Short mmCIF file of C-alpha atoms in Angstrom, two decimals:
data_model
loop_
_atom_site.label_atom_id
_atom_site.label_comp_id
_atom_site.label_asym_id
_atom_site.label_seq_id
_atom_site.Cartn_x
_atom_site.Cartn_y
_atom_site.Cartn_z
CA MET Q 43 102.05 104.35 128.26
CA PHE Q 44 100.94 107.18 130.34
CA LYS Q 45 103.53 106.37 133.11
CA LEU Q 46 106.18 106.03 130.39
CA LEU Q 47 105.28 109.38 129.12
CA ARG Q 48 105.37 111.19 132.57
CA TRP Q 49 108.69 109.59 133.38
CA ALA Q 50 110.17 110.80 130.21
CA MET Q 51 108.89 114.12 130.53
CA LEU Q 52 110.19 114.48 134.10
CA ARG Q 53 113.57 113.06 133.09
CA SER Q 54 113.66 115.83 130.36
CA ARG Q 55 113.50 118.54 133.07
CA TRP Q 56 115.92 119.73 135.68
CA PRO Q 57 117.06 116.86 138.03
CA LYS Q 58 115.42 117.24 141.27
CA GLU Q 59 118.46 117.48 143.57
CA ASP Q 60 119.72 120.45 141.21
CA LEU Q 61 116.73 122.61 141.97
CA PRO Q 62 116.72 124.74 145.27
CA THR Q 63 113.64 124.41 147.45
CA ASN Q 64 111.28 127.27 147.99
CA CYS Q 65 112.92 128.00 151.33
CA ASP Q 66 116.29 127.73 149.71
CA ALA Q 67 115.43 130.10 147.05
CA LYS Q 68 113.91 132.49 149.51
CA ARG Q 69 117.26 132.37 151.73
CA MET Q 70 119.41 132.99 148.68
CA SER Q 71 117.23 135.71 147.57
CA ASP Q 72 117.41 137.48 150.91
CA ASP Q 73 121.18 137.02 151.48
CA ASN Q 74 122.31 137.79 147.83
CA PRO Q 75 119.80 139.31 145.43
CA GLU Q 76 122.33 138.72 142.69
CA SER Q 77 122.27 135.01 143.15
CA THR Q 78 118.47 134.84 142.42
CA VAL Q 79 119.16 136.68 139.06
CA ALA Q 80 121.89 134.13 138.28
CA GLY Q 81 119.62 131.27 139.14
CA ASN Q 82 116.99 132.52 136.80
CA GLU Q 83 119.60 133.00 134.08
CA SER Q 84 120.79 129.45 134.73
CA THR Q 85 117.20 127.98 134.73
CA SER Q 86 116.31 129.83 131.53
CA LEU Q 87 119.14 127.88 129.77
CA ARG Q 88 117.25 124.74 130.53
CA PRO Q 89 113.52 125.38 129.88
CA ALA Q 90 111.05 122.36 130.54
CA VAL Q 91 110.37 120.24 127.46
CA VAL Q 92 106.83 119.93 128.53
CA PRO Q 93 105.65 122.69 131.05
CA THR Q 94 103.59 121.64 133.94
CA GLN Q 95 100.29 123.18 132.67
CA TYR Q 96 100.59 121.12 129.43
CA ILE Q 97 101.23 117.62 130.66
CA TYR Q 98 97.72 116.29 130.59
CA PRO Q 99 96.97 117.54 127.02
CA PHE Q 100 100.64 116.52 126.02
CA ILE Q 101 99.83 112.96 127.19
CA LEU Q 102 96.36 112.89 125.67
CA VAL Q 103 97.53 114.19 122.30
CA THR Q 104 100.49 111.88 122.32
CA THR Q 105 98.20 108.82 122.15
CA LEU Q 106 97.08 109.90 118.61
CA PHE Q 107 100.83 109.31 117.59
CA ALA Q 108 100.24 105.60 118.61
CA LEU Q 109 96.81 105.24 116.96
CA TRP Q 110 98.10 106.35 113.41
CA GLY Q 111 101.29 104.22 114.07
CA PHE Q 112 98.92 101.17 114.32
CA ALA Q 113 97.05 102.01 111.16
CA ASN Q 114 100.15 102.47 109.13
CA ASP Q 115 101.93 99.27 110.05
CA ILE Q 116 99.05 96.81 110.23
CA THR Q 117 98.31 97.99 106.58
CA ASN Q 118 101.93 97.45 105.24
CA PRO Q 119 101.82 93.59 105.50
CA LEU Q 120 98.62 93.52 103.51
CA VAL Q 121 100.35 94.53 100.34
CA ARG Q 122 101.68 91.01 100.12
CA ALA Q 123 98.66 89.38 101.55
CA PHE Q 124 96.23 90.93 98.82
CA LYS Q 125 98.77 89.96 96.15
CA GLU Q 126 97.99 86.21 97.05
CA ILE Q 127 94.41 86.55 98.20
CA PHE Q 128 93.26 88.42 94.91
CA LEU Q 129 96.01 86.90 92.72
CA ILE Q 130 97.23 90.33 91.35
CA SER Q 131 100.67 91.60 90.50
CA ASN Q 132 103.19 93.42 92.93
CA ALA Q 133 102.23 96.75 91.19
CA GLN Q 134 98.57 96.24 91.65
CA SER Q 135 98.73 95.21 95.36
CA SER Q 136 100.90 98.21 96.01
CA LEU Q 137 97.71 100.29 95.20
CA VAL Q 138 96.97 99.64 98.96
CA GLN Q 139 99.82 102.12 99.75
CA TRP Q 140 98.63 104.36 96.87
CA ALA Q 141 95.17 104.58 98.49
CA PHE Q 142 96.55 104.82 102.08
CA TYR Q 143 99.08 107.58 101.57
CA GLY Q 144 97.10 109.26 98.82
CA GLY Q 145 94.53 110.07 101.45
CA TYR Q 146 97.18 112.08 103.13
CA ALA Q 147 97.97 114.04 100.00
CA THR Q 148 94.44 114.59 99.22
CA MET Q 149 93.36 115.91 102.77
CA ALA Q 150 96.47 117.49 104.12
CA ILE Q 151 95.95 121.06 102.96
CA PRO Q 152 92.14 121.05 103.22
CA ALA Q 153 92.62 119.88 106.85
CA ALA Q 154 95.00 122.58 107.50
CA LEU Q 155 92.78 125.24 106.12
CA VAL Q 156 90.05 124.08 108.48
CA ILE Q 157 92.20 123.76 111.56
CA ARG Q 158 93.40 127.42 110.97
CA LYS Q 159 89.77 128.49 111.63
CA VAL Q 160 88.81 125.93 114.41
CA SER Q 161 90.52 124.87 117.59
CA TYR Q 162 93.25 122.01 117.57
CA LYS Q 163 90.72 119.95 119.46
CA SER Q 164 88.04 120.36 116.65
CA GLY Q 165 90.57 119.12 114.16
CA ILE Q 166 91.46 116.05 116.27
CA ILE Q 167 87.80 115.10 116.58
CA ILE Q 168 87.16 115.35 112.84
CA GLY Q 169 90.32 113.28 112.28
CA LEU Q 170 89.13 110.50 114.78
CA LEU Q 171 85.77 110.29 113.10
CA LEU Q 172 87.11 109.88 109.61
CA TYR Q 173 89.53 107.15 110.89
CA ALA Q 174 86.78 105.25 112.45
CA ILE Q 175 84.50 105.48 109.26
CA GLY Q 176 87.48 104.34 107.06
CA ALA Q 177 88.19 101.39 109.37
CA LEU Q 178 84.59 100.31 109.29
CA LEU Q 179 84.35 100.29 105.45
CA THR Q 180 86.34 96.99 105.75
CA ILE Q 181 83.15 95.28 106.68
CA PRO Q 182 81.41 95.71 103.42
CA ALA Q 183 84.62 95.23 101.55
CA SER Q 184 85.08 91.79 103.16
CA MET Q 185 81.46 90.89 102.74
CA MET Q 186 81.52 91.83 98.95
CA LEU Q 187 85.15 90.11 98.45
CA ASP Q 188 86.00 93.50 96.74
CA PHE Q 189 89.57 94.86 96.73
CA ASN Q 190 88.38 98.30 95.59
CA ILE Q 191 86.29 98.82 98.56
CA PHE Q 192 89.22 97.99 100.68
CA LEU Q 193 91.07 100.75 98.91
CA VAL Q 194 88.20 103.24 99.42
CA GLY Q 195 88.32 102.40 103.16
CA PHE Q 196 92.05 102.97 103.48
CA TYR Q 197 91.64 106.22 101.49
CA VAL Q 198 88.91 107.54 103.89
CA LEU Q 199 90.83 106.32 106.90
CA THR Q 200 93.93 108.38 105.88
CA PHE Q 201 91.54 111.51 105.54
CA GLY Q 202 91.43 111.01 109.25
CA LEU Q 203 95.13 110.41 109.69
CA ALA Q 204 95.80 113.56 107.61
CA PHE Q 205 93.62 115.63 109.92
CA LEU Q 206 95.19 114.05 113.13
CA GLU Q 207 98.86 114.63 111.96
CA THR Q 208 98.30 118.19 110.63
CA THR Q 209 96.70 118.81 114.05
CA ALA Q 210 98.86 117.08 116.52
CA ASN Q 211 102.45 117.88 115.23
CA PRO Q 212 102.07 121.65 115.45
CA TYR Q 213 99.84 121.32 118.53
CA ILE Q 214 102.72 119.43 120.20
CA LEU Q 215 105.22 122.15 119.02
CA SER Q 216 103.18 124.89 120.57
CA MET Q 217 102.82 123.25 123.97
CA GLY Q 218 105.86 125.13 125.43
CA PRO Q 219 108.93 127.17 124.87
CA ARG Q 220 110.09 127.39 121.17
CA GLU Q 221 113.59 126.37 122.26
CA THR Q 222 112.52 122.87 123.20
CA ALA Q 223 109.96 122.46 120.42
CA THR Q 224 111.94 119.97 118.48
CA GLN Q 225 112.91 117.85 121.62
CA ARG Q 226 109.01 117.98 122.51
CA LEU Q 227 108.06 116.59 119.16
CA ASN Q 228 110.69 113.93 119.06
CA LEU Q 229 109.42 112.76 122.59
CA ALA Q 230 105.76 112.50 121.29
CA GLN Q 231 106.91 110.95 118.09
CA ALA Q 232 108.82 108.29 120.09
CA PHE Q 233 105.54 106.79 121.02
CA ASN Q 234 104.44 106.39 117.44
CA PRO Q 235 106.44 103.30 117.10
CA ILE Q 236 104.59 101.64 119.99
CA GLY Q 237 101.41 101.87 117.79
CA SER Q 238 103.41 100.70 114.77
CA LEU Q 239 104.81 97.82 116.77
CA SER Q 240 101.31 96.77 117.92
CA GLY Q 241 100.12 96.80 114.29
CA MET Q 242 103.07 94.66 113.19
CA VAL Q 243 102.40 92.11 115.99
CA VAL Q 244 98.69 91.97 115.19
CA ALA Q 245 99.62 91.31 111.63
CA SER Q 246 102.24 88.85 112.42
CA VAL Q 247 100.34 86.89 115.16
CA PHE Q 248 96.64 87.21 114.07
CA ILE Q 249 96.50 87.91 110.48
CA LEU Q 250 99.19 86.41 108.33
CA PRO Q 251 99.35 82.84 110.13
CA SER Q 252 95.55 82.61 109.96
CA LEU Q 253 95.19 83.18 106.19
CA GLN Q 254 94.28 80.11 104.24
CA VAL Q 255 96.54 81.26 101.34
CA SER Q 256 99.48 80.94 103.77
CA GLU Q 257 98.41 77.54 104.59
CA PHE Q 258 98.18 76.67 100.78
CA ARG Q 259 101.77 78.04 100.38
CA THR Q 260 102.92 75.50 103.26
CA ALA Q 261 101.09 72.55 101.64
CA GLU Q 262 102.81 73.26 98.43
CA LEU Q 263 106.11 73.31 99.94
CA ALA Q 264 105.52 70.02 101.71
CA ALA Q 265 104.24 68.44 98.50
CA HIS Q 266 107.40 69.50 96.50
CA PRO Q 267 110.38 68.40 98.39
CA GLU Q 268 112.52 69.53 95.18
CA TYR Q 269 111.68 73.05 96.18
CA SER Q 270 114.26 72.95 98.87
CA THR Q 271 117.11 72.70 96.19
CA MET Q 272 115.78 75.70 94.11
CA LEU Q 273 116.27 79.52 94.78
CA PRO Q 274 113.63 80.97 96.81
CA SER Q 275 112.67 83.45 94.07
CA GLU Q 276 111.86 80.50 91.74
CA VAL Q 277 109.92 78.74 94.46
CA ASP Q 278 107.86 81.93 94.95
CA GLY Q 279 106.92 82.01 91.20
CA LEU Q 280 105.89 78.26 91.31
CA ILE Q 281 103.70 78.56 94.33
CA THR Q 282 102.03 81.62 92.63
CA THR Q 283 101.28 79.72 89.59
CA ALA Q 284 99.79 76.79 91.59
CA MET Q 285 97.52 79.33 93.41
CA GLU Q 286 96.25 80.58 89.92
CA ASN Q 287 95.69 77.02 88.69
CA HIS Q 288 93.66 76.33 91.85
CA ALA Q 289 91.53 79.26 91.38
CA GLU Q 290 90.77 78.17 87.79
CA THR Q 291 90.07 74.38 88.54
CA SER Q 292 88.31 74.89 91.89
CA PRO Q 293 86.67 78.44 91.89
CA GLU Q 294 84.23 77.70 94.63
CA ALA Q 295 86.94 76.39 97.06
CA HIS Q 296 89.01 79.44 96.08
CA GLN Q 297 86.28 81.84 96.63
CA ALA Q 298 85.68 80.28 100.06
CA MET Q 299 89.39 80.72 100.84
CA VAL Q 300 89.20 84.52 99.92
CA ALA Q 301 86.08 85.08 101.96
CA HIS Q 302 87.86 83.43 104.85
CA ASP Q 303 90.92 85.49 104.50
CA LEU Q 304 89.27 88.82 104.12
CA ASN Q 305 87.22 88.28 107.24
CA ILE Q 306 90.47 87.69 109.05
CA VAL Q 307 91.90 90.91 107.49
CA LYS Q 308 88.69 92.99 108.62
CA THR Q 309 88.66 92.03 112.22
CA PRO Q 310 91.49 94.10 113.55
CA TYR Q 311 90.14 97.14 111.58
CA VAL Q 312 86.79 96.71 113.36
CA VAL Q 313 88.49 96.63 116.72
CA ILE Q 314 90.59 99.60 116.10
CA ALA Q 315 87.54 101.65 115.15
CA VAL Q 316 85.88 100.83 118.37
CA ILE Q 317 89.05 102.00 120.31
CA VAL Q 318 89.18 105.29 118.04
CA ILE Q 319 85.42 106.02 118.80
CA ALA Q 320 86.24 105.57 122.57
CA VAL Q 321 89.29 108.02 122.16
CA LEU Q 322 87.23 110.36 120.19
CA LEU Q 323 84.71 110.60 123.41
CA VAL Q 324 87.60 111.25 125.62
CA PHE Q 325 88.49 114.34 123.65
CA VAL Q 326 85.04 115.48 123.35
CA PHE Q 327 84.78 115.62 127.04
CA SER Q 328 88.23 116.96 127.81
CA LYS Q 329 89.19 120.62 128.22
CA LEU Q 330 92.38 121.32 126.15
CA PRO Q 331 94.32 124.65 125.85
CA ASP Q 332 93.76 126.53 122.55
CA THR Q 333 97.45 127.52 121.59
CA GLY Q 334 96.83 128.76 118.12
CA HIS Q 335 93.22 129.75 117.15
CA GLU Q 336 92.85 132.34 114.51
CA GLU Q 337 89.88 134.69 113.85
CA GLU Q 338 91.28 136.72 111.01
CA SER Q 339 90.92 136.19 107.26
CA ILE Q 340 93.41 133.79 105.68
CA GLU Q 341 95.58 135.43 103.11
CA LEU Q 342 96.72 132.30 101.18
CA LYS Q 343 98.70 134.00 98.53
CA GLN Q 344 100.86 135.87 101.13
CA LEU Q 345 101.12 132.82 103.38
CA PHE Q 346 102.19 130.42 100.51
CA LYS Q 347 104.73 133.05 99.44
CA HIS Q 348 106.07 133.28 102.87
CA LEU Q 349 106.54 129.57 103.06
CA LEU Q 350 107.87 129.02 99.46
CA THR Q 351 110.60 131.64 100.13
CA ASN Q 352 111.81 129.65 103.18
CA TRP Q 353 114.43 127.44 101.83
CA GLN Q 354 114.52 125.27 105.04
CA TYR Q 355 110.84 124.79 104.77
CA VAL Q 356 110.83 123.83 101.16
CA GLY Q 357 113.81 121.61 101.61
CA GLY Q 358 112.00 120.02 104.52
CA VAL Q 359 108.97 119.31 102.39
CA ILE Q 360 111.17 117.58 99.66
CA ALA Q 361 113.18 115.73 102.16
CA GLN Q 362 110.11 114.52 104.01
CA THR Q 363 108.67 113.21 100.60
CA PHE Q 364 111.76 111.09 100.01
CA TYR Q 365 111.99 109.97 103.72
CA VAL Q 366 108.32 108.72 103.81
CA GLY Q 367 108.76 107.10 100.56
CA ALA Q 368 112.02 105.26 101.79
CA GLN Q 369 110.37 104.28 105.10
CA ILE Q 370 107.26 102.77 103.37
CA MET Q 371 109.34 100.76 100.90
CA CYS Q 372 111.73 99.43 103.37
CA TRP Q 373 108.93 98.20 105.62
CA THR Q 374 106.41 97.19 103.10
CA PHE Q 375 108.76 95.13 100.82
CA ILE Q 376 110.78 93.52 103.68
CA ILE Q 377 108.17 90.72 103.45
CA HIS Q 378 108.87 90.36 99.71
CA TYR Q 379 112.61 90.45 100.42
CA GLY Q 380 112.40 87.55 103.07
CA MET Q 381 109.85 85.48 101.10
CA THR Q 382 111.66 85.78 97.81
CA LEU Q 383 115.30 85.88 98.65
CA VAL Q 384 115.58 84.04 101.91
CA GLY Q 385 112.75 81.52 101.77
CA LEU Q 386 110.77 82.66 104.69
CA SER Q 387 106.98 82.47 105.19
CA ALA Q 388 104.90 85.68 105.29
CA ALA Q 389 104.68 85.42 109.14
CA GLN Q 390 108.40 84.83 109.59
CA ALA Q 391 109.23 87.75 107.19
CA GLN Q 392 106.76 89.96 109.23
CA ASN Q 393 108.58 88.84 112.48
CA HIS Q 394 111.82 90.40 110.99
CA ASN Q 395 109.90 93.51 110.30
CA ILE Q 396 108.77 93.53 114.10
CA VAL Q 397 112.54 93.30 114.97
CA ALA Q 398 112.98 96.19 112.68
CA MET Q 399 110.31 98.18 114.41
CA ILE Q 400 111.75 97.42 117.89
CA ILE Q 401 115.20 98.79 116.69
CA PHE Q 402 113.32 101.75 115.40
CA LEU Q 403 111.61 102.33 118.74
CA LEU Q 404 114.85 102.07 120.69
CA SER Q 405 116.86 104.24 118.25
CA ARG Q 406 114.13 106.98 118.40
CA PHE Q 407 114.71 107.39 122.33
CA ILE Q 408 118.50 107.10 121.81
CA CYS Q 409 118.54 109.77 119.03
CA THR Q 410 116.32 112.11 121.02
CA PHE Q 411 118.94 112.00 123.75
CA ILE Q 412 121.62 112.66 121.24
CA LEU Q 413 119.75 115.65 120.01
CA LYS Q 414 120.67 117.40 123.35
CA PHE Q 415 124.49 117.48 122.07
CA MET Q 416 124.16 117.46 118.29
CA GLN Q 417 122.46 119.90 115.94
CA PRO Q 418 119.50 118.20 114.21
CA GLY Q 419 120.78 118.75 110.70
CA LEU Q 420 124.02 117.14 111.39
CA LEU Q 421 122.25 114.24 113.15
CA LEU Q 422 119.80 113.91 110.09
CA GLY Q 423 122.77 113.84 107.63
CA VAL Q 424 124.73 111.15 109.64
CA LEU Q 425 121.64 109.07 109.88
CA ALA Q 426 120.80 109.38 106.15
CA VAL Q 427 124.41 108.17 105.28
CA GLY Q 428 123.90 105.37 107.45
CA GLY Q 429 120.71 104.48 105.76
CA CYS Q 430 122.62 104.72 102.42
CA VAL Q 431 125.29 102.06 103.50
CA LEU Q 432 122.90 99.57 104.98
CA THR Q 433 120.45 99.78 101.91
CA ALA Q 434 123.42 99.07 99.68
CA GLY Q 435 124.17 95.98 101.86
CA ALA Q 436 120.65 94.96 101.23
CA ILE Q 437 121.08 95.17 97.63
CA PHE Q 438 124.52 93.63 97.22
CA LEU Q 439 124.87 91.06 100.26
CA GLN Q 440 123.24 87.74 99.86
CA GLY Q 441 120.92 85.71 102.20
CA THR Q 442 120.28 86.80 105.72
CA THR Q 443 123.08 89.15 105.74
CA GLY Q 444 121.12 91.44 103.15
CA LEU Q 445 118.10 90.82 105.30
CA TYR Q 446 119.90 92.17 108.52
CA CYS Q 447 121.08 95.15 106.57
CA LEU Q 448 117.45 96.02 105.60
CA ILE Q 449 116.39 95.63 109.19
CA GLY Q 450 119.34 97.80 110.33
CA VAL Q 451 117.90 100.66 108.13
CA SER Q 452 115.27 101.15 110.60
CA ALA Q 453 117.86 102.56 113.18
CA CYS Q 454 118.70 105.20 110.74
CA MET Q 455 115.11 106.19 109.89
CA SER Q 456 114.11 106.40 113.56
CA LEU Q 457 114.41 110.12 114.05
CA MET Q 458 114.08 111.36 110.49
CA PHE Q 459 110.52 112.35 110.42
CA PRO Q 460 110.23 114.57 113.51
CA THR Q 461 113.61 116.04 112.94
CA ILE Q 462 112.88 117.07 109.45
CA TYR Q 463 109.54 118.11 110.67
CA GLY Q 464 110.92 120.35 113.42
CA ILE Q 465 113.64 121.94 111.18
CA ALA Q 466 111.23 122.74 108.40
CA LEU Q 467 108.68 124.65 110.94
CA ASN Q 468 111.31 126.16 113.14
CA GLY Q 469 110.73 129.95 113.23
CA LEU Q 470 107.06 129.83 111.90
CA SER Q 471 104.39 131.54 113.84
CA PRO Q 472 101.75 128.91 115.33
CA ASN Q 473 99.10 129.81 112.61
CA ASP Q 474 101.69 129.62 109.81
CA ALA Q 475 102.82 126.33 111.16
CA LYS Q 476 99.32 125.15 110.70
CA LEU Q 477 99.49 125.43 106.96
CA GLY Q 478 103.13 124.74 106.83
CA SER Q 479 102.43 121.41 108.70
CA ALA Q 480 99.98 120.61 105.83
CA GLY Q 481 102.86 120.77 103.35
CA LEU Q 482 104.91 118.43 105.42
CA ILE Q 483 101.92 116.05 105.81
CA PHE Q 484 101.12 116.31 102.02
CA ALA Q 485 104.72 115.07 101.64
CA ILE Q 486 103.54 111.69 102.97
CA VAL Q 487 102.44 111.22 99.34
CA GLY Q 488 105.92 109.81 98.83
CA GLY Q 489 104.48 106.85 100.51
CA ALA Q 490 101.93 106.53 97.78
CA PHE Q 491 104.06 106.93 94.55
CA MET Q 492 107.36 105.16 95.41
CA PRO Q 493 106.08 101.80 96.67
CA ARG Q 494 104.19 101.53 93.35
CA TYR Q 495 107.21 102.27 91.35
CA GLN Q 496 109.18 99.60 93.58
CA GLY Q 497 106.31 96.99 93.04
CA SER Q 498 106.77 97.59 89.21
CA LEU Q 499 110.53 96.96 89.54
CA ILE Q 500 109.89 93.70 91.48
CA ASP Q 501 107.52 92.48 88.76
CA GLY Q 502 110.32 93.29 86.23
CA GLU Q 503 113.64 91.50 85.41
CA GLY Q 504 116.69 91.61 87.44
CA MET Q 505 120.07 92.99 86.33
CA VAL Q 506 123.76 92.52 86.49
CA ILE Q 507 125.90 95.19 88.18
CA ALA Q 508 129.78 94.77 88.53
CA GLY Q 509 129.44 91.16 87.44
CA GLN Q 510 127.03 90.39 90.21
CA ALA Q 511 123.49 89.23 89.18
CA LEU Q 512 120.83 90.95 91.20
CA GLU Q 513 117.25 89.63 91.49
CA SER Q 514 114.38 92.17 90.78
CA VAL Q 515 113.62 92.62 94.47
CA ARG Q 516 117.29 93.64 95.25
CA VAL Q 517 117.26 96.14 92.29
CA SER Q 518 114.01 97.60 93.56
CA PHE Q 519 115.88 98.90 96.69
CA PHE Q 520 117.99 101.36 94.66
CA LEU Q 521 114.81 103.52 94.95
CA PRO Q 522 115.23 103.96 98.95
CA LEU Q 523 118.93 104.36 98.39
CA ILE Q 524 118.40 107.43 96.35
CA CYS Q 525 116.00 108.82 98.87
CA PHE Q 526 118.54 108.49 101.64
CA VAL Q 527 121.06 110.44 99.39
CA VAL Q 528 118.53 113.31 99.17
CA ILE Q 529 117.78 113.37 102.84
CA ALA Q 530 121.54 113.47 103.63
CA ILE Q 531 121.95 116.65 101.41
CA PHE Q 532 119.20 118.19 103.07
CA GLY Q 533 120.57 117.37 106.54
CA PHE Q 534 124.16 118.46 105.89
CA SER Q 535 122.70 121.65 103.92
CA VAL Q 536 120.87 122.65 107.09
CA TYR Q 537 123.98 122.16 109.29
CA LEU Q 538 126.15 124.22 107.23
CA PHE Q 539 124.03 126.87 105.99
CA GLY Q 540 120.96 127.02 108.39
CA GLY Q 541 122.67 129.41 110.91
CA ARG Q 542 121.13 130.29 114.03
CA ARG Q 543 117.82 128.68 113.09
CA THR Q 544 119.49 125.32 113.14
CA ALA Q 545 120.66 125.94 116.74
CA GLU Q 546 117.40 126.97 117.89
CA ALA Q 547 115.68 123.96 116.41
CA ALA Q 548 118.23 121.75 118.58
#
């Protein structure tokens, strides 16, 4: 990843053949002093995305983006897994996301207040420590077969992620010229999906296929050939009923199955805790630049007033809330969509989620390049419209076509988070950006509330729209559709009314 980062940063700077050598520059200066001025002006039009003195800290901090991506996307498939392991409703299993993203909301502003008084490095170390503690709480949770302890572990883990995101995003923005801040953040954020993809692969290859509840589902399908003639949603309900009957008639066997599956779930969290502790030690012994330390007292009232009167910042927080909600809903319930509407196994549905993440990753790099030629507000609006169209396809189109539409939504979501982030913080001082960043991280609470509402819709009844009967899973995707409408309004508003600030953010 380090080699890929360095290549991306070098490509973002002047091409080597376009730069004069030292001798050429000296000769140009001697022969024609005006040419030196012109050359300086030309160079100033293309400042480096990551200046040389920040390359090492940029690479080191960018590893954090992959770390929290892993945590986010190894947890999403557990919503469905916990539903079957603990035999709870979709609304109850979505408490995983409630705890996970609720941790962001709880800790975002306290983290920002701490970071304003300490260095970015200290904030990162605190975040990594909390991350490791939360991951290790899965050990007692699996031993005690307790869903609630898992929730506490996820809650504490995201205390750490809140510190990391509140710190790393403005830290990356501060590592160079303001003109290239949004590009710099998008470059760093481009490596977030690498961690996310790793989490998805671990879930698909090592967790979901190894669960005995998945084996139970496969055995039920083999024992009932008549299921092949029924709708996937009906089959899913019958298998759930069979699991409940098994828990009542064979409680000891069922408890052994639960213990086995929770031990499988625990293992990757223990491994990532060890990795996080290793990264923590690297930060402890690394010398990092302090680009925004503040010694003076914090005037919260004045600062909040300054932020709340900035319409692009307030709009950015609102748009970020709806974006995170849409992202988590689309990635969490793609497994429900595949299993309930297409008849896939959990592992097969998760494989489609991996395809979505690969598309997300590739689209992130492509859209980062497009930002050189298109204002961020306009690009954000166009991507949101694409998200609306594809989500509508997932609602109204049947079978694998609808599933492919849901996968395609990831291409539209790829650049939304960092672009909204860069637009919202554009023009703020480094210290104001620390608290401003907290508001944007607090907006991740959208990932706590909205999946729970979607889970409730999935537990409910379907409906008929324009003569077409829609299953409850399809109906639930009206929620992310509404989210993309809100994001489109923000993006086009910034493009039309943001003025010079939007141009600078590009």
